[in-house]
Coordinates of C-alpha atoms in Angstrom, one line a residue:
M42 CA 0.0 0.0 0.0
L43 CA 1.3 3.5 -0.9
R44 CA 2.2 5.5 2.2
I45 CA 3.6 9.0 2.5
T46 CA 6.5 8.7 5.0
R47 CA 7.6 12.4 5.3
I48 CA 7.3 15.8 3.7
D49 CA 10.0 18.4 3.6
L50 CA 9.0 21.4 5.7
N51 CA 10.6 24.0 3.3
P52 CA 9.7 24.4 -0.4
F53 CA 12.5 23.7 -2.9
F54 CA 11.1 26.2 -5.4
T55 CA 8.4 28.9 -5.6
L56 CA 6.6 30.2 -8.7
P57 CA 5.5 33.8 -8.8
H58 CA 1.9 34.5 -10.0
R59 CA -1.1 36.8 -9.6
T60 CA -4.3 35.8 -7.9
S61 CA -7.6 37.4 -7.0
G62 CA -7.7 39.3 -3.7
S63 CA -10.5 39.9 -1.4
A64 CA -10.7 43.7 -2.1
G65 CA -10.9 43.4 -5.8
V66 CA -7.2 44.0 -6.2
P67 CA -4.9 41.3 -7.6
L68 CA -2.4 39.9 -5.2
H69 CA 1.2 38.8 -6.1
N70 CA 2.0 35.5 -4.6
R71 CA 4.5 32.6 -4.9
L72 CA 3.3 29.0 -5.3
P73 CA 5.4 26.6 -3.2
F74 CA 6.7 23.3 -4.5
Y75 CA 7.6 20.6 -1.9
R76 CA 9.2 17.2 -1.9
A77 CA 7.4 14.3 -0.2
Y78 CA 8.6 10.7 0.1
A79 CA 6.6 7.5 -0.1
T80 CA 6.8 3.7 0.1
G81 CA 4.7 1.4 -2.0
L82 CA 5.0 3.2 -5.3
P83 CA 5.3 1.0 -8.4
S84 CA 9.0 0.1 -8.8
H85 CA 9.5 2.0 -12.1
V86 CA 7.9 5.2 -10.8
K87 CA 10.4 8.0 -10.1
S88 CA 7.9 10.8 -9.1
L89 CA 4.3 11.7 -8.9
V90 CA 2.9 15.3 -8.7
L91 CA -0.1 16.2 -6.5
T92 CA -1.7 19.6 -6.6
S93 CA -4.9 21.5 -6.2
D94 CA -6.4 25.0 -6.2
L95 CA -4.1 26.6 -8.7
Q96 CA -6.3 29.7 -8.8
G97 CA -4.3 32.4 -10.4
R98 CA -2.6 33.7 -13.5
E99 CA 1.0 33.6 -14.6
A100 CA 3.2 36.6 -13.8
G101 CA 4.1 36.9 -17.5
S102 CA 2.3 39.0 -20.2
Q103 CA 0.5 36.0 -21.7
N104 CA -1.9 35.8 -18.7
R105 CA -2.4 32.1 -18.9
L106 CA -4.0 30.1 -16.1
L107 CA -1.5 29.3 -13.3
G108 CA -1.5 25.6 -14.1
V109 CA 0.1 26.2 -17.5
P110 CA 3.4 27.7 -16.1
V111 CA 3.3 25.1 -13.3
A112 CA 3.5 22.4 -15.9
E113 CA 6.3 24.2 -17.6
A114 CA 8.1 24.7 -14.3
L115 CA 7.9 20.9 -13.6
S116 CA 9.5 20.3 -17.0
A117 CA 12.3 22.8 -16.4
L118 CA 13.0 21.5 -12.9
S119 CA 13.3 17.9 -14.2
R120 CA 15.6 19.0 -17.0
E121 CA 17.8 20.7 -14.4
G122 CA 17.9 17.5 -12.3
V123 CA 16.1 19.1 -9.4
I124 CA 13.3 16.5 -9.6
P125 CA 12.8 13.4 -11.7
A126 CA 10.5 13.8 -14.7
P127 CA 7.0 13.2 -13.4
D128 CA 5.5 9.8 -14.2
A129 CA 2.0 11.2 -13.5
V130 CA 0.3 14.4 -12.4
F131 CA -2.8 14.2 -10.2
L132 CA -5.0 17.4 -10.1
C133 CA -7.7 18.0 -7.5
G134 CA -9.6 20.9 -9.0
D135 CA -10.1 24.6 -8.8
L136 CA -7.8 25.6 -11.6
Y137 CA -9.5 28.8 -12.7
D138 CA -9.2 32.5 -12.0
Y139 CA -10.5 35.6 -13.8
P140 CA -8.2 37.0 -16.5
D141 CA -7.9 40.3 -14.5
C142 CA -7.9 38.6 -11.1
H143 CA -10.5 41.0 -10.0
K144 CA -12.6 38.8 -7.7
R145 CA -12.2 35.6 -5.8
G146 CA -14.5 32.7 -6.7
G147 CA -14.5 33.0 -10.4
T148 CA -15.8 30.0 -12.5
G149 CA -14.5 29.2 -15.9
T150 CA -13.0 26.7 -18.4
V151 CA -9.7 25.0 -17.5
D152 CA -9.1 22.9 -20.7
E153 CA -5.7 24.6 -21.2
V154 CA -4.5 23.4 -17.8
F155 CA -5.1 19.7 -18.5
Q156 CA -3.6 20.2 -22.0
A157 CA -0.4 21.7 -20.5
F158 CA 0.1 18.9 -18.0
S159 CA -0.6 16.3 -20.7
E160 CA 2.5 17.6 -22.5
V161 CA 5.0 17.1 -19.7
T162 CA 4.0 13.8 -18.2
P163 CA 2.8 10.4 -19.5
E164 CA -0.4 10.3 -17.3
V165 CA -2.7 13.0 -16.1
V166 CA -5.6 12.2 -13.8
G167 CA -7.9 14.8 -12.3
V168 CA -11.1 15.8 -10.7
L169 CA -12.9 19.1 -11.2
G170 CA -13.5 21.7 -8.4
N171 CA -16.5 23.8 -7.9
H172 CA -15.0 26.7 -9.9
D173 CA -14.0 24.5 -12.9
Q174 CA -15.7 24.0 -16.2
M175 CA -14.6 22.1 -19.4
D176 CA -15.4 23.5 -22.9
H177 CA -14.5 20.3 -24.7
P178 CA -14.0 17.3 -22.3
E179 CA -14.3 15.0 -25.3
A180 CA -11.1 16.5 -26.7
L181 CA -8.9 15.7 -23.7
P182 CA -5.6 14.1 -24.8
D183 CA -5.4 10.3 -24.7
N184 CA -3.2 10.4 -21.6
T185 CA -5.6 12.5 -19.6
T186 CA -8.6 11.2 -17.5
L187 CA -11.2 13.2 -15.7
L188 CA -12.8 11.3 -12.8
D189 CA -16.2 11.7 -11.2
G190 CA -17.2 8.5 -9.5
G191 CA -14.8 6.2 -11.3
V192 CA -11.4 4.4 -11.0
V193 CA -8.7 4.3 -13.6
R194 CA -5.5 2.2 -13.7
V195 CA -2.3 4.1 -14.6
L196 CA 1.4 3.4 -14.7
G197 CA 0.7 -0.3 -15.1
N198 CA -0.7 -1.2 -11.7
L199 CA -1.6 2.0 -9.8
N200 CA -5.4 2.4 -9.3
V201 CA -6.6 6.0 -8.9
G202 CA -10.2 6.9 -8.1
G203 CA -11.9 10.3 -7.9
V204 CA -15.0 12.3 -7.3
S205 CA -15.4 15.9 -8.7
G206 CA -17.0 18.8 -7.0
I207 CA -18.3 19.5 -3.5
V208 CA -21.4 19.0 -1.4
G209 CA -23.9 21.8 -2.1
N210 CA -26.8 22.9 -4.2
P211 CA -27.0 20.6 -7.2
N212 CA -28.2 23.5 -9.3
R213 CA -24.8 25.2 -9.0
N214 CA -21.6 24.3 -10.7
Q215 CA -20.0 21.0 -9.7
R216 CA -22.1 20.5 -6.6
R217 CA -24.3 17.6 -5.4
T218 CA -26.3 16.7 -2.3
E219 CA -24.4 15.2 0.6
D220 CA -26.2 11.8 0.1
D221 CA -25.2 11.8 -3.6
F222 CA -21.7 12.9 -2.9
L223 CA -21.1 10.2 -0.3
A224 CA -22.7 7.6 -2.6
A225 CA -20.3 8.5 -5.4
L226 CA -17.4 8.5 -2.9
E227 CA -18.2 5.1 -1.5
S228 CA -18.7 3.6 -5.0
V229 CA -15.1 4.5 -5.6
T230 CA -13.6 3.5 -2.2
D231 CA -15.4 0.1 -2.4
Q232 CA -13.0 -0.6 -5.4
A233 CA -10.0 0.1 -3.0
P234 CA -7.9 2.3 -5.2
E235 CA -4.4 3.2 -3.9
I236 CA -5.0 6.9 -4.5
L237 CA -8.3 8.8 -4.1
L238 CA -8.6 12.3 -5.7
L239 CA -11.2 14.6 -4.2
H240 CA -11.8 18.4 -4.4
Q241 CA -13.7 18.6 -1.2
G242 CA -11.9 16.6 1.5
P243 CA -12.5 15.5 5.1
T244 CA -12.4 17.4 8.3
D245 CA -9.5 16.7 10.6
P246 CA -10.9 14.7 13.5
E247 CA -8.1 16.0 15.8
R248 CA -8.1 19.7 14.8
A249 CA -11.6 21.2 14.8
N250 CA -10.5 24.4 13.1
R251 CA -9.7 22.6 9.8
R252 CA -12.5 22.9 7.4
G253 CA -13.8 19.9 5.4
D254 CA -16.8 17.7 5.2
P255 CA -17.4 15.6 8.3
G256 CA -19.4 13.0 6.3
V257 CA -16.4 12.6 4.0
A258 CA -14.2 12.2 7.0
L259 CA -16.4 9.5 8.6
S260 CA -16.7 7.6 5.3
L261 CA -12.9 7.6 4.7
E262 CA -12.1 6.8 8.3
T263 CA -14.2 3.7 8.3
G264 CA -14.0 2.5 4.7
F265 CA -10.7 3.5 3.0
Q266 CA -7.1 2.4 3.5
G267 CA -5.4 4.3 0.7
L268 CA -4.1 7.9 0.2
T269 CA -6.7 10.6 -0.2
V270 CA -5.5 13.8 -1.9
F271 CA -7.7 16.9 -1.8
G272 CA -8.0 20.6 -1.8
H273 CA -10.8 23.2 -1.6
T274 CA -9.8 24.5 1.8
R275 CA -6.2 25.2 2.8
W276 CA -4.7 23.5 5.8
G277 CA -1.7 24.7 7.7
W278 CA 1.1 22.3 8.7
P279 CA 0.8 19.3 9.1
W280 CA -1.1 18.8 5.8
L281 CA -0.8 15.0 6.1
I282 CA -3.0 13.1 8.6
S283 CA -3.9 9.6 9.4
L284 CA -7.5 8.8 8.8
G285 CA -8.6 5.3 10.0
E286 CA -6.2 2.9 8.2
G287 CA -5.5 5.4 5.4
Q288 CA -3.9 8.9 5.0
A289 CA -5.3 12.2 3.8
L290 CA -3.1 14.9 2.2
N291 CA -4.2 18.5 1.7
V292 CA -2.5 20.0 -1.4
D293 CA -4.6 23.2 -1.7
G294 CA -2.4 26.0 -3.1
R295 CA 0.8 23.9 -3.2
V296 CA 2.6 21.4 -5.5
V297 CA 3.8 18.2 -3.9
V298 CA 6.3 16.1 -5.7
V299 CA 6.3 12.5 -4.3
L300 CA 9.5 10.6 -4.6
P301 CA 10.1 6.9 -3.8
E302 CA 11.7 6.0 -0.5
V303 CA 13.4 2.6 0.1
D304 CA 14.6 1.7 3.5
G305 CA 14.3 5.2 4.7
V306 CA 16.4 6.6 1.8
C307 CA 15.2 8.6 -1.2
V308 CA 16.3 6.9 -4.3
F309 CA 16.7 10.2 -6.3
Q310 CA 19.6 12.5 -5.7
T311 CA 19.2 16.1 -6.8
K312 CA 21.9 17.7 -8.9
V313 CA 21.0 21.1 -7.7
A314 CA 21.1 22.4 -4.1
T315 CA 17.6 22.9 -2.7
D316 CA 16.9 26.4 -1.6
S317 CA 13.4 27.9 -1.3
R318 CA 14.7 31.3 -2.3
R319 CA 16.4 30.1 -5.5
S320 CA 15.1 31.2 -8.9
L321 CA 14.0 28.7 -11.5
P322 CA 16.1 28.0 -14.6
P323 CA 14.7 30.0 -17.5
I324 CA 11.2 28.8 -18.4
P325 CA 9.7 29.6 -21.8
R326 CA 7.2 32.5 -21.7
E327 CA 7.4 33.0 -17.9
S328 CA 8.9 36.1 -16.3
C329 CA 9.8 35.9 -12.6
H330 CA 9.3 39.1 -10.6

């Protein structure tokens, strides 16, 4: 069974971007990239990427959705030997922000983000968040899968399940009643995937101030032994918790690169010293400021 064993406390890279602020004024932020380490990965897998809530626009003049320069950054970092080339990218939704970043909570199409990730990794699997729409889901690349109540096998023998959206008014975007959401969730966990992708995740049973859905928490705690990856609400450290016999990892507003660990040792050695303040090697069409 796949298990996260540890996560580096400090990011090894940050990506500048703009995002919508609460007062109608765009904010300039930096998206952190972290290394995590896991046992139980398929033997040929060198890295997996987990991320969610990439709500923003690039710092450059092209104004693309944040997920596009994130994909390019992963490619550049792997070329420089900072991380292995990702074998798969798993996306947990909320990938949209307004072009002018004028207001939080915008809803729009995110096709370009899935397309960008499909070009830098052999497999992309994702769920949609409550701010996401797809213009042409039928035109997704062959290596890209959107999940909403299903399970897909990737990388030979890694089973990944997912449920899109959140609990809420079914008349609104990517929302369903709690009963319907839990039914979809349990139809997936009954198939015992190694990884479960959600947009809306559980509450933390030990930390009452962490938002999530208590029904999701109870379902996972009593009926799932794998790794749940989710976003929707941002948790502070620690983002990884035990939940019953499984684990739950919050990746809201962060990129987590999971590396294999064997006998307590990471099998990948970086060629570049890790420093959260370092700048990325030049990335096409991205200015860093």
